[in-house]
Short mmCIF file of C-alpha atoms in Angstrom, two decimals:
data_model
loop_
_atom_site.label_atom_id
_atom_site.label_comp_id
_atom_site.label_asym_id
_atom_site.label_seq_id
_atom_site.Cartn_x
_atom_site.Cartn_y
_atom_site.Cartn_z
CA UNK A 298 101.42 119.68 86.15
CA UNK A 299 98.34 120.19 83.55
CA UNK A 300 95.58 117.07 83.34
CA UNK A 301 94.07 115.84 80.14
CA UNK A 302 90.63 113.98 80.37
CA UNK A 303 88.36 111.53 78.81
CA UNK A 304 85.50 110.93 80.14
CA UNK A 305 83.63 107.21 78.66
CA UNK A 306 80.26 107.15 77.89
CA UNK A 307 77.92 104.37 76.55
CA UNK A 308 75.50 101.40 76.98
CA UNK A 309 76.02 97.96 77.79
CA UNK A 310 78.13 96.16 74.63
CA UNK A 311 78.57 99.48 72.91
CA UNK A 312 82.78 99.12 73.14
CA UNK A 313 83.69 101.31 76.38
CA UNK A 314 86.05 98.36 77.66
CA UNK A 315 87.70 98.15 74.35
CA UNK A 316 88.09 101.66 73.55
CA UNK A 317 90.05 102.65 77.53
CA UNK A 318 92.01 99.72 76.66
CA UNK A 319 92.89 100.28 73.33
CA UNK A 320 93.80 104.26 74.26
CA UNK A 321 95.41 103.34 77.30
CA UNK A 322 97.77 101.04 74.84
CA UNK A 323 98.70 103.96 72.06
CA UNK A 324 99.23 106.63 75.12
CA UNK A 325 101.57 103.97 76.07
CA UNK A 326 103.28 103.23 73.32
CA UNK A 327 103.85 106.73 72.10
CA UNK A 328 105.19 107.45 75.64
CA UNK A 329 102.52 109.73 77.11
CA UNK A 330 101.25 108.60 80.62
CA UNK A 331 97.34 107.16 80.98
CA UNK A 332 95.75 106.98 84.26
CA UNK A 333 91.96 105.22 84.35
CA UNK A 334 89.43 106.12 86.63
CA UNK A 335 86.38 103.17 86.66
CA UNK A 336 83.64 104.83 87.78
CA UNK A 337 81.09 101.40 86.66
CA UNK A 338 80.21 99.50 89.71
CA UNK A 339 78.79 96.71 87.18
CA UNK A 340 82.61 96.73 85.23
CA UNK A 341 83.30 93.75 87.33
CA UNK A 342 85.52 90.99 84.89
CA UNK A 343 86.74 87.61 86.38
CA UNK A 344 90.22 87.60 87.25
CA UNK A 345 90.66 83.92 86.97
CA UNK A 346 89.97 83.73 83.17
CA UNK A 347 93.14 84.81 80.61
CA UNK A 348 92.91 87.55 78.54
CA UNK A 349 92.87 87.46 74.69
CA UNK A 350 95.55 89.23 74.87
CA UNK A 351 97.42 86.88 75.66
CA UNK A 352 99.28 85.91 72.19
CA UNK A 353 100.24 89.50 71.74
CA UNK A 354 104.56 89.65 72.86
CA UNK A 355 103.75 91.93 74.70
CA UNK A 356 102.22 91.05 77.85
CA UNK A 357 104.00 93.77 80.48
CA UNK A 358 100.53 96.12 79.97
CA UNK A 359 99.11 93.93 82.89
CA UNK A 360 100.69 95.05 85.91
CA UNK A 361 97.42 96.69 88.29
CA UNK A 362 98.13 95.20 92.20
CA UNK A 363 94.81 94.78 92.62
CA UNK A 364 93.95 92.52 89.57
CA UNK A 365 90.31 93.66 88.86
CA UNK A 366 90.32 91.75 85.52
CA UNK A 367 90.13 94.23 84.10
CA UNK A 368 92.18 94.08 80.56
CA UNK A 369 93.41 97.57 81.58
CA UNK A 370 95.75 98.94 84.06
CA UNK A 371 93.23 100.96 86.59
CA UNK A 372 94.44 103.49 89.24
CA UNK A 373 90.63 103.89 90.60
CA UNK A 374 88.39 100.55 90.62
CA UNK A 375 84.45 101.92 92.38
CA UNK A 376 83.59 98.03 91.82
CA UNK A 377 87.04 97.15 93.67
CA UNK A 378 87.07 99.96 95.97
CA UNK A 379 84.40 101.17 97.00
CA UNK A 380 80.79 99.18 95.79
CA UNK A 381 80.06 96.13 93.66
CA UNK A 382 76.92 95.25 91.91
CA UNK A 383 77.69 92.12 92.34
CA UNK A 384 77.83 92.59 96.29
CA UNK A 385 74.98 95.13 96.57
CA UNK A 386 73.25 92.20 94.56
CA UNK A 387 73.63 89.72 96.91
CA UNK A 388 73.26 91.36 100.03
CA UNK A 389 70.25 93.01 99.38
CA UNK A 390 68.46 90.53 97.27
CA UNK A 391 68.16 93.07 93.98
CA UNK A 392 68.43 92.68 91.12
CA UNK A 393 71.35 93.77 87.98
CA UNK A 394 68.94 97.51 87.57
CA UNK A 395 68.13 98.18 91.43
CA UNK A 396 71.80 97.43 91.94
CA UNK A 397 72.66 99.21 89.91
CA UNK A 398 70.60 101.78 90.71
CA UNK A 399 71.71 101.41 94.27
CA UNK A 400 75.67 102.36 93.50
CA UNK A 401 75.05 105.15 91.50
CA UNK A 402 72.55 106.63 94.61
CA UNK A 403 75.71 105.46 97.21
CA UNK A 404 78.30 106.80 94.45
CA UNK A 405 76.81 110.20 94.25
CA UNK A 406 76.16 110.18 98.07
CA UNK A 407 79.48 109.46 98.91
CA UNK A 408 81.29 111.74 95.50
CA UNK A 409 83.48 113.25 97.84
CA UNK A 410 84.95 109.65 99.01
CA UNK A 411 85.00 108.75 94.94
CA UNK A 412 87.60 112.28 94.61
CA UNK A 413 89.69 111.73 98.37
CA UNK A 414 90.18 108.80 97.07
CA UNK A 415 91.04 109.61 93.16
CA UNK A 416 93.65 112.32 94.32
CA UNK A 417 94.95 109.92 96.51
CA UNK A 418 95.86 107.17 94.11
CA UNK A 419 97.31 110.44 91.44
CA UNK A 420 99.25 112.59 94.27
CA UNK A 421 100.91 108.09 95.00
CA UNK A 422 101.48 107.97 91.35
CA UNK A 423 103.16 111.53 91.80
CA UNK A 424 105.26 110.77 94.39
CA UNK A 425 106.24 107.68 92.94
CA UNK A 426 107.87 109.84 89.65
#
């Protein structure tokens, strides 16, 4: 099966999360499968807050088993499955910039594990369908 992808990059506040949420909703609406891989170790949302989409009549969009608080479903989220900037800040007593640099270096040195995790999740998804 041929897979297509988009890489979404930008500075904080540029709308990456909003774009990914909208794109996933659009692709689901037209019957296309959409799997999001979040490689941002600092893209963490509190899971106790309610989504602004709760007024929407179609609330079945949020079906992620490991609720990461993001407004869209992810097949892999490094912040919850591998390394997060907030945990690095606490454990290594680093500020936000130092923690993000540490996380990015960690992901760089362990990218084979990241790819293996993505492939494993994609295989599980293929087996489910």
